[in-house]
XYZ file of C-alpha atoms in Angstrom:
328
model
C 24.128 6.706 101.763
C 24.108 10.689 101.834
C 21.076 11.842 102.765
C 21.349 15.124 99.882
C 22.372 12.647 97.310
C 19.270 11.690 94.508
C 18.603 8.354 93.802
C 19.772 8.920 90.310
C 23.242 10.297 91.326
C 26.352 8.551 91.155
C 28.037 7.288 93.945
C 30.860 9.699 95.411
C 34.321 8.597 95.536
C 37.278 10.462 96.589
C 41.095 9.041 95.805
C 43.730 9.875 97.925
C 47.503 9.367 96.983
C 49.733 10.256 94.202
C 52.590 9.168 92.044
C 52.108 6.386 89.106
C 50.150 4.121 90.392
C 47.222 6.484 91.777
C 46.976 7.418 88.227
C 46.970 3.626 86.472
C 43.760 3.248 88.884
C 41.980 5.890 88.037
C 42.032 5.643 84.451
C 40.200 2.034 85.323
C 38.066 3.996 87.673
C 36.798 6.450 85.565
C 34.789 4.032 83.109
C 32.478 3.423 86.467
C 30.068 4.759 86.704
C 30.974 7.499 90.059
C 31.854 10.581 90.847
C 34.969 10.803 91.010
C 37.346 13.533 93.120
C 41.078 12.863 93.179
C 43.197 14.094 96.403
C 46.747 14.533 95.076
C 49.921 14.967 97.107
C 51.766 18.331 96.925
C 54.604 17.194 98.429
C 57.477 16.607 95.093
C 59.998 18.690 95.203
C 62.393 16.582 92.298
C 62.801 17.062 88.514
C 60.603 19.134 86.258
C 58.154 19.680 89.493
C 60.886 20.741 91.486
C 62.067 23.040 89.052
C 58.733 25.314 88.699
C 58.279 24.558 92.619
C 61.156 26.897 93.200
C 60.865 29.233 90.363
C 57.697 30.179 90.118
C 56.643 29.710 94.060
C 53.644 27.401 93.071
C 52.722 23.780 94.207
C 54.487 20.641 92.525
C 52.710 19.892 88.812
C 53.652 16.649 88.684
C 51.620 14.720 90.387
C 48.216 16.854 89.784
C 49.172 16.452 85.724
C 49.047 12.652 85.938
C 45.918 12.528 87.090
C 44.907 15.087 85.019
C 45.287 12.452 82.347
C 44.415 9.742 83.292
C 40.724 10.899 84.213
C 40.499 13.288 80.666
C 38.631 12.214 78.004
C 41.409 13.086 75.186
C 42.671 11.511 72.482
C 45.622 9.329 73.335
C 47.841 11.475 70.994
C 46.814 14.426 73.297
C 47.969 12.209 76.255
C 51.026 11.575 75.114
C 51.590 15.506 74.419
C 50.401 15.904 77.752
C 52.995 13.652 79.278
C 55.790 14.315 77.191
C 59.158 15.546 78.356
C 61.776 17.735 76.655
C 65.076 16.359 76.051
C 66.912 19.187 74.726
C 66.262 22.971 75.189
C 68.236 25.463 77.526
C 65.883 25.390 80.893
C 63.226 23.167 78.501
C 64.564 19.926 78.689
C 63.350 17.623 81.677
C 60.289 19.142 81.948
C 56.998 17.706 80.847
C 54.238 20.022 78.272
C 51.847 19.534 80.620
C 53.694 20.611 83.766
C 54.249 23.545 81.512
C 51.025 24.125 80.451
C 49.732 23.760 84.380
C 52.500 26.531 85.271
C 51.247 28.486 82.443
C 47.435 28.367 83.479
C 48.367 29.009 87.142
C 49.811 32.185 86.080
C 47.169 33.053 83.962
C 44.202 32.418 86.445
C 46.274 33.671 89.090
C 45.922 30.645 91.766
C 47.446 26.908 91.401
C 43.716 25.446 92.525
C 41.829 27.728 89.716
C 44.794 26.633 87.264
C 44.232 23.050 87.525
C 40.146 23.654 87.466
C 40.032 25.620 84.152
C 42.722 22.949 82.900
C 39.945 20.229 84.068
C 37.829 21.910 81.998
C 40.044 22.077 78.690
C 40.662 18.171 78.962
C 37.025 17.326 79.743
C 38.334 15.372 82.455
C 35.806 13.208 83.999
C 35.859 14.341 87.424
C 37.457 16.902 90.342
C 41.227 16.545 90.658
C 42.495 18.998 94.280
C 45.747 19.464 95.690
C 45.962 18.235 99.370
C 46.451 21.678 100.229
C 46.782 25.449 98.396
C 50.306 25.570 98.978
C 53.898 23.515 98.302
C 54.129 21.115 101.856
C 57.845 20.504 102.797
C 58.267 16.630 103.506
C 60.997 15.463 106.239
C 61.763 11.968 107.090
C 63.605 11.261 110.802
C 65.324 7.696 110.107
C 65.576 4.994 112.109
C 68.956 6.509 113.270
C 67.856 9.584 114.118
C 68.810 11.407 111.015
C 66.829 13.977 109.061
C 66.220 13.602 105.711
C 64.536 16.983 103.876
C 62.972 17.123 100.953
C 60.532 14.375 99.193
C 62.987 13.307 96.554
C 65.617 12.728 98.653
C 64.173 10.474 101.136
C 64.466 7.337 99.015
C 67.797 8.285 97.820
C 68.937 7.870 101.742
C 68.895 4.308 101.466
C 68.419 3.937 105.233
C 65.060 2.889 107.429
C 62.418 5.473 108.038
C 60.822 5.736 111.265
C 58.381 8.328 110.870
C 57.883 11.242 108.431
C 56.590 14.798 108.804
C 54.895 17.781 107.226
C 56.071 21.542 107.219
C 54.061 23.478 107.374
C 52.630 20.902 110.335
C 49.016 23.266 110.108
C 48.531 23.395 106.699
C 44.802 23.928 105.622
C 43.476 21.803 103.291
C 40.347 23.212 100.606
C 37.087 23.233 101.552
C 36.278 21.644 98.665
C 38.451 18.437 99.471
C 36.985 18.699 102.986
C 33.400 19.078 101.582
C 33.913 15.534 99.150
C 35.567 13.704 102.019
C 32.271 14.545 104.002
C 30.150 13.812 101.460
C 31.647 10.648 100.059
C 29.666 7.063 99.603
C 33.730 5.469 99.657
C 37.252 6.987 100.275
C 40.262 5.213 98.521
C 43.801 5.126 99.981
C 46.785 4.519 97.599
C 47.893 2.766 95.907
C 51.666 4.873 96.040
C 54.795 5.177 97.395
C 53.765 4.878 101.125
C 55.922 7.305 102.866
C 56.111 10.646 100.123
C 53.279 10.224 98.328
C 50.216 8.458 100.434
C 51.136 9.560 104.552
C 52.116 13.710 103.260
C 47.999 13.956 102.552
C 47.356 11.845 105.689
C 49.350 14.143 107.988
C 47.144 17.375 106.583
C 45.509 17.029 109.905
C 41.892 18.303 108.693
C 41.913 15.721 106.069
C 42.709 12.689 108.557
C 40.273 13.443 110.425
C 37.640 14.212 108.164
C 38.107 10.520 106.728
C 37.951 9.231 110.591
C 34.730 11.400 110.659
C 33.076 9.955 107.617
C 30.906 7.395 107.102
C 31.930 6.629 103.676
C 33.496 2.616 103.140
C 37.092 3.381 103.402
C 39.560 1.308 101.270
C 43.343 0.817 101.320
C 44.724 -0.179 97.937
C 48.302 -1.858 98.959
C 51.230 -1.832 96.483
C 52.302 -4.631 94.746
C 56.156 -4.441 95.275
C 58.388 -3.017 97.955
C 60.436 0.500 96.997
C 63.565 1.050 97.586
C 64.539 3.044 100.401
C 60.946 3.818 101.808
C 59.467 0.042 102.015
C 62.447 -2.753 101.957
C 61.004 -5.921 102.798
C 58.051 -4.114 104.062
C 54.801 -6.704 104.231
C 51.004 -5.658 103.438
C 50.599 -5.820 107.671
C 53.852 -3.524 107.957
C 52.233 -0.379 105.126
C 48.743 -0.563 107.260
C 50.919 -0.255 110.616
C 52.638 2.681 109.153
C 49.965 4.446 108.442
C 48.108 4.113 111.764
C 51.442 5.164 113.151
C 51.206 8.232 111.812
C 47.534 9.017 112.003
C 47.258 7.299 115.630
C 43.972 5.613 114.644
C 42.522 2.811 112.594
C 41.343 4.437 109.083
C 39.969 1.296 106.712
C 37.485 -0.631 106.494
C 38.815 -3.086 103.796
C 42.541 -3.599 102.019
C 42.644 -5.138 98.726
C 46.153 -6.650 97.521
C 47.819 -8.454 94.770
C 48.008 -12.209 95.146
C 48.519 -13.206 91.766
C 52.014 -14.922 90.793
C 54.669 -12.271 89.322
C 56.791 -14.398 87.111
C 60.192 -14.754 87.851
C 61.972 -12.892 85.407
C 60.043 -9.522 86.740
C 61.108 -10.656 90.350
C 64.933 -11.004 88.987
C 64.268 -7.929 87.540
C 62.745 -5.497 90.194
C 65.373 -7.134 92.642
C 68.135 -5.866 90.824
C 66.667 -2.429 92.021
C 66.008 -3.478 95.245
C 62.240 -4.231 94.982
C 60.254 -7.328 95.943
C 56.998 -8.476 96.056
C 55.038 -7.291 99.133
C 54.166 -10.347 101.236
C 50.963 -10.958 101.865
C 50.521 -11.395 105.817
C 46.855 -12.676 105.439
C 46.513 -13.557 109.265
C 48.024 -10.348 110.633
C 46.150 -8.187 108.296
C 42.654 -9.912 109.287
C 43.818 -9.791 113.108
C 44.432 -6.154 112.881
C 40.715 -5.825 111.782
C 40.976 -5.448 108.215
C 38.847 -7.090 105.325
C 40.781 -8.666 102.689
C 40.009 -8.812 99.314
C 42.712 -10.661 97.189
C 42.941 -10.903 93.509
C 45.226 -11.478 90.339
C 45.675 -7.688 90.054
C 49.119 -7.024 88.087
C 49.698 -6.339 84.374
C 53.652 -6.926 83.417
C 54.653 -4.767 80.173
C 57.881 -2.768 80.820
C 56.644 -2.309 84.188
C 54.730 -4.248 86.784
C 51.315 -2.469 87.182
C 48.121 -2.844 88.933
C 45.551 -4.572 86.283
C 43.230 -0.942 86.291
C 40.332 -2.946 84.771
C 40.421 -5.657 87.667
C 41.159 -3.218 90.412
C 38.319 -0.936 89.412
C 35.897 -4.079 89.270
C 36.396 -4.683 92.856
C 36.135 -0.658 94.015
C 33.229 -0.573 92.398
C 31.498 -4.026 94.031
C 32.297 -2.662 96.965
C 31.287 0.723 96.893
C 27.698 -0.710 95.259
C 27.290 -3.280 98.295
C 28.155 -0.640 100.822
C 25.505 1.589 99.406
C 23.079 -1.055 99.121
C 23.716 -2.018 103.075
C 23.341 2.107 103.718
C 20.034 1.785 102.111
């Protein structure tokens, strides 16, 4: 435990990812009781984010406005505002309010990092929400063929096998104050996210890595529960942790919790139209590798297949308790 943490603090836990599923999590998360500070990939350069990327030089929304709401404390009403998207409007439709409103407060504060702190504030969300870094990072994706791919959105679109991706700017700085939580953290939380654009971006922000290497926080890798198209095709739970230590060069968790509950098999027949399957569970591999498993019933099927936030949070939460309780 952090030796200039009070006995009647909460414990500190900082999320690292982006994209839909980062934010499903946390809105289980945040009725723990922990301190919560959300890491969130500036790396989307597609749709409404892309749009205000380009025009108004500031970071990708996106990303930073889902987790905006799904930590506030807001009606749902004001959610929905939050997340709602234009359809008709000359330059209005496709983007969101609340990418709007984010642009808006940027450009009032005068910063992108101040913008989404006074916007915090406004929503009452429970928590810190930080970009990975200050500034828009450029993703690039060298396939197994040697092509280049540029640009986050259009890495999946590719369709091809990616052997490694890559940051520009390759030295971008990361806050202090994402540095400072990753230092003072009881547990750090990987995923879960699309693997290669919207978990690995924040892990190549090379002060960040190795701050998390540094720390002696648990560390836990949340693994998706289906493959996606173009980044992870037939991609096992073994085959996302391998990626990752690819890219960083060293071994980062402590424990990986997956899905092994049953998906029915209308969703499989479903998702496989797109291209998606379930990620196999490699039980064997994953333990060999040094990894400790936790596996659980952890999916929710309404239009989409989800992580059960409720479930998933549960078992963060035991395991961030019986960590601290072994620091003791």
């Amino acid at each position: 435990m952090n030796q200039r943490k009070k006995k009647n603090q909460k414990p500190g836990i900082v999320v690292i990812g982006g994209g839909t599923g980062l934010s499903v999590m946390l809105r289980g998360l945040k009725e723990k009781p922990l301190d919560i500070t959300a890491i969130v990939t500036v790396a989307d350069d597609g749709g409404s984010s892309g749009i205000l990327r380009n025009e108004l030089h500031m970071p990708p929304p996106g990303d930073i406005r889902n987790v905006l709401t799904a930590l506030a404390d807001v009606e749902p009403l004001l959610a929905d505002m939050l997340n709602y998207r234009f359809n008709h409007g000359n330059g209005l439709a496709g983007h969101s309010l609340g990418n709007l409103m984010l642009a808006a407060m940027t450009d009032i504060s005068g910063d992108f990092v101040t913008g989404i702190r006074e916007l915090s504030r406004v929503l009452a969300v429970r928590g810190r929400v930080l970009p990975a870094a200050g500034q828009s990072i450029v993703l690039k994706a060298e396939m197994i063929d040697g092509t280049i791919i540029t640009g986050e959105s259009m890495i999946p679109k590719a369709r091809n096998q990616i052997k490694r991706v890559m940051i520009e700017p390759e030295n971008v700085e990361p806050l202090d104050e994402a540095l400072e939580a990753l230092q003072e953290a009881d547990a750090i939380l990987v995923g879960p996210g699309s693997l290669y654009t919207s978990i690995i971006p924040n892990l190549l922000v090379p002060k960040l890595a190795q701050a998390i290497m540094e720390s002696n926080a648990v560390k836990i890798f949340v693994c998706n529960v289906m493959t996606q198209p173009g980044e992870t095709d037939n991609y096992s739970v073994s085959d996302h942790l391998e990626a990752i230590h690819a890219h960083v060069g060293h071994h980062l968790f402590d424990y990986v919790i997956v899905n092994d509950g049953e998906i029915p098999p209308q969703v499989q027949s479903k998702y496989a139209e797109e291209g998606a399957q379930a990620v196999h569970l490699d039980l064997e591999e994953v333990k060999k590798r040094g990894y400790q498993v936790i596996a659980d019933k952890l999916v929710l099927f309404r239009t989409y297949l989800r992580h059960d936030a409720a479930r998933l949070s549960h078992h963060i939460y035991q395991l961030v308790e019986s960590w601290m309780l072994r620091k003791r």
